[in-house]
């Protein structure tokens, strides 16, 4: 019997869209390569708005996991640190609240634009892989007792 496909929701920030649209392209391509089904792509204005979209997608029965994509670029102040830290914390909290994997594919804080451009593929593909792996492991954990790898 073939395992059911993992159903993914993707949340992507439009801020720094020259970076994040490429991340979305890589994430969609990698999900397809891994035989996962992308059920929804939710675009938000900025990284700060990602948690609300995650909550919306995680509450859906037709989504097994959520992938987040964004780029928080270092500026003149510590604003990037505040945004990235708060968003990461809220994403983690939502994963526990909804008992669904939510991966962190957000570049930063502290990244320059050039560093973010260099990390597009790595962050996007790892976020997709992490969400899919955890979804499969959560599925297995709910079926029978065993060592989960």
mmCIF file of N, CA and C in Angstrom, residues 18-113:
data_model
loop_
_atom_site.group_PDB
_atom_site.id
_atom_site.type_symbol
_atom_site.label_atom_id
_atom_site.label_comp_id
_atom_site.label_asym_id
_atom_site.label_seq_id
_atom_site.Cartn_x
_atom_site.Cartn_y
_atom_site.Cartn_z
ATOM 1 N N UNK A 18 12.249 40.020 -4.271
ATOM 2 C CA UNK A 18 13.264 39.553 -5.219
ATOM 3 C C UNK A 18 13.929 38.278 -4.707
ATOM 4 N N UNK A 19 13.916 38.096 -3.403
ATOM 5 C CA UNK A 19 14.465 36.888 -2.769
ATOM 6 C C UNK A 19 13.365 35.858 -2.558
ATOM 7 N N UNK A 20 12.254 36.282 -1.969
ATOM 8 C CA UNK A 20 11.235 35.313 -1.551
ATOM 9 C C UNK A 20 10.484 34.679 -2.720
ATOM 10 N N UNK A 21 10.344 35.375 -3.844
ATOM 11 C CA UNK A 21 9.674 34.721 -4.971
ATOM 12 C C UNK A 21 10.544 33.599 -5.515
ATOM 13 N N UNK A 22 11.862 33.758 -5.458
ATOM 14 C CA UNK A 22 12.758 32.674 -5.866
ATOM 15 C C UNK A 22 12.706 31.525 -4.860
ATOM 16 N N UNK A 23 12.567 31.862 -3.582
ATOM 17 C CA UNK A 23 12.416 30.829 -2.562
ATOM 18 C C UNK A 23 11.143 30.027 -2.807
ATOM 19 N N UNK A 24 10.064 30.718 -3.144
ATOM 20 C CA UNK A 24 8.799 30.039 -3.416
ATOM 21 C C UNK A 24 8.946 29.106 -4.611
ATOM 22 N N UNK A 25 9.584 29.580 -5.666
ATOM 23 C CA UNK A 25 9.803 28.723 -6.848
ATOM 24 C C UNK A 25 10.560 27.458 -6.473
ATOM 25 N N UNK A 26 11.626 27.608 -5.687
ATOM 26 C CA UNK A 26 12.434 26.452 -5.262
ATOM 27 C C UNK A 26 11.619 25.523 -4.377
ATOM 28 N N UNK A 27 10.828 26.087 -3.465
ATOM 29 C CA UNK A 27 10.013 25.273 -2.556
ATOM 30 C C UNK A 27 8.968 24.470 -3.328
ATOM 31 N N UNK A 28 8.293 25.103 -4.269
ATOM 32 C CA UNK A 28 7.287 24.403 -5.073
ATOM 33 C C UNK A 28 7.920 23.274 -5.882
ATOM 34 N N UNK A 29 9.043 23.554 -6.475
ATOM 35 C CA UNK A 29 9.749 22.549 -7.267
ATOM 36 C C UNK A 29 10.208 21.382 -6.401
ATOM 37 N N UNK A 30 10.723 21.683 -5.215
ATOM 38 C CA UNK A 30 11.226 20.634 -4.329
ATOM 39 C C UNK A 30 10.080 19.792 -3.761
ATOM 40 N N UNK A 31 8.966 20.428 -3.447
ATOM 41 C CA UNK A 31 7.794 19.682 -2.967
ATOM 42 C C UNK A 31 7.331 18.699 -4.039
ATOM 43 N N UNK A 32 7.293 19.149 -5.265
ATOM 44 C CA UNK A 32 6.896 18.272 -6.375
ATOM 45 C C UNK A 32 7.881 17.115 -6.507
ATOM 46 N N UNK A 33 9.181 17.416 -6.421
ATOM 47 C CA UNK A 33 10.224 16.394 -6.510
ATOM 48 C C UNK A 33 10.046 15.329 -5.422
ATOM 49 N N UNK A 34 9.607 15.759 -4.233
ATOM 50 C CA UNK A 34 9.420 14.849 -3.092
ATOM 51 C C UNK A 34 8.010 14.256 -3.048
ATOM 52 N N UNK A 35 7.247 14.445 -4.113
ATOM 53 C CA UNK A 35 5.882 13.904 -4.227
ATOM 54 C C UNK A 35 4.933 14.413 -3.147
ATOM 55 N N UNK A 36 5.131 15.638 -2.734
ATOM 56 C CA UNK A 36 4.208 16.271 -1.793
ATOM 57 C C UNK A 36 3.239 17.143 -2.599
ATOM 58 N N UNK A 37 2.069 17.340 -2.049
ATOM 59 C CA UNK A 37 1.040 18.130 -2.719
ATOM 60 C C UNK A 37 0.917 19.490 -2.036
ATOM 61 N N UNK A 38 1.178 20.549 -2.766
ATOM 62 C CA UNK A 38 1.016 21.897 -2.222
ATOM 63 C C UNK A 38 -0.455 22.275 -2.386
ATOM 64 N N UNK A 39 -1.146 22.379 -1.256
ATOM 65 C CA UNK A 39 -2.590 22.666 -1.260
ATOM 66 C C UNK A 39 -2.878 24.160 -1.311
ATOM 67 N N UNK A 40 -1.949 24.969 -0.769
ATOM 68 C CA UNK A 40 -2.208 26.402 -0.700
ATOM 69 C C UNK A 40 -0.900 27.172 -0.587
ATOM 70 N N UNK A 41 -0.843 28.312 -1.267
ATOM 71 C CA UNK A 41 0.242 29.275 -1.089
ATOM 72 C C UNK A 41 -0.411 30.555 -0.600
ATOM 73 N N UNK A 42 0.014 30.991 0.576
ATOM 74 C CA UNK A 42 -0.568 32.168 1.222
ATOM 75 C C UNK A 42 0.520 33.245 1.249
ATOM 76 N N UNK A 43 0.316 34.325 0.478
ATOM 77 C CA UNK A 43 1.282 35.424 0.435
ATOM 78 C C UNK A 43 0.882 36.477 1.455
ATOM 79 N N UNK A 44 1.876 36.922 2.221
ATOM 80 C CA UNK A 44 1.654 37.935 3.250
ATOM 81 C C UNK A 44 2.556 39.136 2.966
ATOM 82 N N UNK A 45 2.198 40.326 3.474
ATOM 83 C CA UNK A 45 2.998 41.516 3.179
ATOM 84 C C UNK A 45 4.454 41.418 3.650
ATOM 85 N N UNK A 46 4.651 40.920 4.866
ATOM 86 C CA UNK A 46 6.006 40.846 5.413
ATOM 87 C C UNK A 46 6.154 39.658 6.332
ATOM 88 N N UNK A 47 7.354 39.428 6.788
ATOM 89 C CA UNK A 47 7.636 38.290 7.663
ATOM 90 C C UNK A 47 6.835 38.371 8.956
ATOM 91 N N UNK A 48 6.610 39.578 9.453
ATOM 92 C CA UNK A 48 5.866 39.751 10.697
ATOM 93 C C UNK A 48 4.450 39.184 10.602
ATOM 94 N N UNK A 49 3.886 39.158 9.405
ATOM 95 C CA UNK A 49 2.522 38.665 9.208
ATOM 96 C C UNK A 49 2.442 37.155 8.992
ATOM 97 N N UNK A 50 3.566 36.483 8.922
ATOM 98 C CA UNK A 50 3.579 35.043 8.675
ATOM 99 C C UNK A 50 2.793 34.242 9.718
ATOM 100 N N UNK A 51 2.931 34.498 11.018
ATOM 101 C CA UNK A 51 2.220 33.650 11.997
ATOM 102 C C UNK A 51 0.704 33.605 11.823
ATOM 103 N N UNK A 52 0.079 34.702 11.478
ATOM 104 C CA UNK A 52 -1.378 34.682 11.297
ATOM 105 C C UNK A 52 -1.770 33.781 10.124
ATOM 106 N N UNK A 53 -1.005 33.855 9.038
ATOM 107 C CA UNK A 53 -1.275 32.991 7.888
ATOM 108 C C UNK A 53 -1.007 31.532 8.239
ATOM 109 N N UNK A 54 0.038 31.279 9.014
ATOM 110 C CA UNK A 54 0.333 29.917 9.470
ATOM 111 C C UNK A 54 -0.839 29.378 10.273
ATOM 112 N N UNK A 55 -1.373 30.190 11.163
ATOM 113 C CA UNK A 55 -2.508 29.755 11.988
ATOM 114 C C UNK A 55 -3.700 29.392 11.110
ATOM 115 N N UNK A 56 -3.944 30.204 10.114
ATOM 116 C CA UNK A 56 -5.053 29.937 9.188
ATOM 117 C C UNK A 56 -4.849 28.593 8.478
ATOM 118 N N UNK A 57 -3.657 28.372 7.929
ATOM 119 C CA UNK A 57 -3.397 27.127 7.199
ATOM 120 C C UNK A 57 -3.340 25.913 8.121
ATOM 121 N N UNK A 58 -2.718 26.061 9.269
ATOM 122 C CA UNK A 58 -2.581 24.928 10.197
ATOM 123 C C UNK A 58 -3.931 24.456 10.719
ATOM 124 N N UNK A 59 -4.912 25.324 10.717
ATOM 125 C CA UNK A 59 -6.238 24.938 11.208
ATOM 126 C C UNK A 59 -7.016 24.115 10.179
ATOM 127 N N UNK A 60 -6.525 24.042 8.956
ATOM 128 C CA UNK A 60 -7.229 23.301 7.901
ATOM 129 C C UNK A 60 -6.956 21.802 7.998
ATOM 130 N N UNK A 61 -7.992 21.008 7.813
ATOM 131 C CA UNK A 61 -7.864 19.550 7.854
ATOM 132 C C UNK A 61 -7.150 18.982 6.636
ATOM 133 N N UNK A 62 -7.123 19.730 5.545
ATOM 134 C CA UNK A 62 -6.488 19.223 4.326
ATOM 135 C C UNK A 62 -5.007 19.615 4.210
ATOM 136 N N UNK A 63 -4.438 20.105 5.295
ATOM 137 C CA UNK A 63 -3.008 20.472 5.305
ATOM 138 C C UNK A 63 -2.327 19.736 6.452
ATOM 139 N N UNK A 64 -1.262 19.000 6.108
ATOM 140 C CA UNK A 64 -0.498 18.231 7.096
ATOM 141 C C UNK A 64 0.608 19.050 7.748
ATOM 142 N N UNK A 65 1.155 20.015 7.015
ATOM 143 C CA UNK A 65 2.270 20.808 7.527
ATOM 144 C C UNK A 65 2.322 22.138 6.791
ATOM 145 N N UNK A 66 3.074 23.066 7.372
ATOM 146 C CA UNK A 66 3.203 24.398 6.786
ATOM 147 C C UNK A 66 4.684 24.735 6.645
ATOM 148 N N UNK A 67 5.026 25.314 5.501
ATOM 149 C CA UNK A 67 6.374 25.787 5.221
ATOM 150 C C UNK A 67 6.333 27.308 5.229
ATOM 151 N N UNK A 68 7.242 27.940 5.952
ATOM 152 C CA UNK A 68 7.310 29.392 5.964
ATOM 153 C C UNK A 68 8.552 29.843 5.190
ATOM 154 N N UNK A 69 8.380 30.896 4.408
ATOM 155 C CA UNK A 69 9.476 31.436 3.595
ATOM 156 C C UNK A 69 9.524 32.949 3.750
ATOM 157 N N UNK A 70 10.702 33.457 4.046
ATOM 158 C CA UNK A 70 10.871 34.893 4.180
ATOM 159 C C UNK A 70 12.343 35.253 4.237
ATOM 160 N N UNK A 71 12.600 36.540 4.177
ATOM 161 C CA UNK A 71 13.967 37.049 4.279
ATOM 162 C C UNK A 71 13.948 38.317 5.115
ATOM 163 N N UNK A 72 14.627 38.274 6.253
ATOM 164 C CA UNK A 72 14.723 39.421 7.144
ATOM 165 C C UNK A 72 16.150 39.951 7.018
ATOM 166 N N UNK A 73 16.293 41.051 6.289
ATOM 167 C CA UNK A 73 17.600 41.620 5.965
ATOM 168 C C UNK A 73 18.036 42.613 7.035
ATOM 169 N N UNK A 74 19.319 42.554 7.372
ATOM 170 C CA UNK A 74 19.885 43.464 8.381
ATOM 171 C C UNK A 74 19.851 44.896 7.863
ATOM 172 N N UNK A 75 19.416 45.773 8.752
ATOM 173 C CA UNK A 75 19.384 47.201 8.427
ATOM 174 C C UNK A 75 20.262 47.980 9.389
ATOM 175 N N UNK A 76 19.934 49.239 9.570
ATOM 176 C CA UNK A 76 20.706 50.139 10.437
ATOM 177 C C UNK A 76 20.428 49.895 11.924
ATOM 178 N N UNK A 77 19.290 49.275 12.232
ATOM 179 C CA UNK A 77 18.904 49.048 13.622
ATOM 180 C C UNK A 77 18.815 47.547 13.896
ATOM 181 N N UNK A 78 18.314 47.189 15.049
ATOM 182 C CA UNK A 78 18.146 45.780 15.417
ATOM 183 C C UNK A 78 16.732 45.272 15.107
ATOM 184 N N UNK A 79 16.025 45.978 14.264
ATOM 185 C CA UNK A 79 14.659 45.611 13.885
ATOM 186 C C UNK A 79 14.606 44.185 13.338
ATOM 187 N N UNK A 80 15.611 43.796 12.554
ATOM 188 C CA UNK A 80 15.632 42.450 11.969
ATOM 189 C C UNK A 80 15.675 41.376 13.052
ATOM 190 N N UNK A 81 16.390 41.639 14.123
ATOM 191 C CA UNK A 81 16.492 40.671 15.217
ATOM 192 C C UNK A 81 15.156 40.518 15.941
ATOM 193 N N UNK A 82 14.484 41.635 16.160
ATOM 194 C CA UNK A 82 13.187 41.604 16.843
ATOM 195 C C UNK A 82 12.174 40.822 16.005
ATOM 196 N N UNK A 83 12.087 41.151 14.726
ATOM 197 C CA UNK A 83 11.116 40.489 13.839
ATOM 198 C C UNK A 83 11.392 38.992 13.758
ATOM 199 N N UNK A 84 12.622 38.624 13.438
ATOM 200 C CA UNK A 84 12.961 37.208 13.246
ATOM 201 C C UNK A 84 12.749 36.406 14.527
ATOM 202 N N UNK A 85 13.144 36.954 15.656
ATOM 203 C CA UNK A 85 12.986 36.242 16.928
ATOM 204 C C UNK A 85 11.533 36.016 17.292
ATOM 205 N N UNK A 86 10.728 37.045 17.147
ATOM 206 C CA UNK A 86 9.306 36.930 17.490
ATOM 207 C C UNK A 86 8.580 35.974 16.553
ATOM 208 N N UNK A 87 8.869 36.071 15.270
ATOM 209 C CA UNK A 87 8.198 35.208 14.297
ATOM 210 C C UNK A 87 8.577 33.746 14.529
ATOM 211 N N UNK A 88 9.855 33.491 14.769
ATOM 212 C CA UNK A 88 10.299 32.108 15.021
ATOM 213 C C UNK A 88 9.594 31.543 16.248
ATOM 214 N N UNK A 89 9.473 32.327 17.286
ATOM 215 C CA UNK A 89 8.810 31.872 18.510
ATOM 216 C C UNK A 89 7.328 31.568 18.270
ATOM 217 N N UNK A 90 6.663 32.459 17.554
ATOM 218 C CA UNK A 90 5.245 32.250 17.278
ATOM 219 C C UNK A 90 5.019 31.032 16.385
ATOM 220 N N UNK A 91 5.888 30.828 15.420
ATOM 221 C CA UNK A 91 5.776 29.656 14.544
ATOM 222 C C UNK A 91 5.911 28.381 15.369
ATOM 223 N N UNK A 92 6.868 28.355 16.263
ATOM 224 C CA UNK A 92 7.059 27.194 17.134
ATOM 225 C C UNK A 92 5.819 26.955 18.002
ATOM 226 N N UNK A 93 5.283 28.018 18.561
ATOM 227 C CA UNK A 93 4.079 27.906 19.388
ATOM 228 C C UNK A 93 2.896 27.357 18.578
ATOM 229 N N UNK A 94 2.747 27.822 17.344
ATOM 230 C CA UNK A 94 1.641 27.355 16.498
ATOM 231 C C UNK A 94 1.796 25.885 16.126
ATOM 232 N N UNK A 95 3.016 25.449 15.918
ATOM 233 C CA UNK A 95 3.258 24.041 15.625
ATOM 234 C C UNK A 95 2.763 23.169 16.775
ATOM 235 N N UNK A 96 3.049 23.574 17.985
ATOM 236 C CA UNK A 96 2.598 22.827 19.159
ATOM 237 C C UNK A 96 1.090 22.949 19.361
ATOM 238 N N UNK A 97 0.551 24.134 19.123
ATOM 239 C CA UNK A 97 -0.894 24.344 19.289
ATOM 240 C C UNK A 97 -1.703 23.468 18.341
ATOM 241 N N UNK A 98 -1.272 23.365 17.092
ATOM 242 C CA UNK A 98 -2.037 22.617 16.087
ATOM 243 C C UNK A 98 -1.517 21.200 15.882
ATOM 244 N N UNK A 99 -0.444 20.854 16.581
ATOM 245 C CA UNK A 99 0.141 19.516 16.482
ATOM 246 C C UNK A 99 0.484 19.168 15.028
ATOM 247 N N UNK A 100 1.042 20.166 14.341
ATOM 248 C CA UNK A 100 1.447 19.999 12.948
ATOM 249 C C UNK A 100 2.838 20.599 12.765
ATOM 250 N N UNK A 101 3.662 19.956 11.939
ATOM 251 C CA UNK A 101 4.977 20.526 11.660
ATOM 252 C C UNK A 101 4.856 21.853 10.910
ATOM 253 N N UNK A 102 5.615 22.828 11.373
ATOM 254 C CA UNK A 102 5.719 24.111 10.694
ATOM 255 C C UNK A 102 7.210 24.422 10.601
ATOM 256 N N UNK A 103 7.720 24.442 9.393
ATOM 257 C CA UNK A 103 9.163 24.626 9.225
ATOM 258 C C UNK A 103 9.513 26.099 9.071
ATOM 259 N N UNK A 104 10.740 26.398 9.451
ATOM 260 C CA UNK A 104 11.238 27.774 9.456
ATOM 261 C C UNK A 104 12.179 27.973 8.280
ATOM 262 N N UNK A 105 11.663 28.546 7.204
ATOM 263 C CA UNK A 105 12.472 28.849 6.034
ATOM 264 C C UNK A 105 12.654 30.347 5.891
ATOM 265 N N UNK A 106 13.023 30.982 6.982
ATOM 266 C CA UNK A 106 13.188 32.431 6.994
ATOM 267 C C UNK A 106 14.670 32.748 7.148
ATOM 268 N N UNK A 107 15.211 33.425 6.156
ATOM 269 C CA UNK A 107 16.616 33.831 6.185
ATOM 270 C C UNK A 107 16.742 35.040 7.101
ATOM 271 N N UNK A 108 17.737 35.019 7.977
ATOM 272 C CA UNK A 108 17.984 36.141 8.876
ATOM 273 C C UNK A 108 17.702 35.732 10.305
ATOM 274 N N UNK A 109 17.941 36.591 11.242
ATOM 275 C CA UNK A 109 18.375 37.976 11.124
ATOM 276 C C UNK A 109 19.881 38.068 10.863
ATOM 277 N N UNK A 110 20.308 39.267 10.607
ATOM 278 C CA UNK A 110 21.733 39.537 10.439
ATOM 279 C C UNK A 110 22.248 39.297 9.041
ATOM 280 N N UNK A 111 21.399 38.859 8.123
ATOM 281 C CA UNK A 111 21.844 38.569 6.762
ATOM 282 C C UNK A 111 21.818 39.841 5.914
ATOM 283 N N UNK A 112 22.835 39.997 5.087
ATOM 284 C CA UNK A 112 22.818 41.064 4.098
ATOM 285 C C UNK A 112 21.993 40.575 2.911
ATOM 286 N N UNK A 113 21.694 41.482 2.021
ATOM 287 C CA UNK A 113 20.946 41.105 0.821
ATOM 288 C C UNK A 113 21.719 40.050 0.029
#
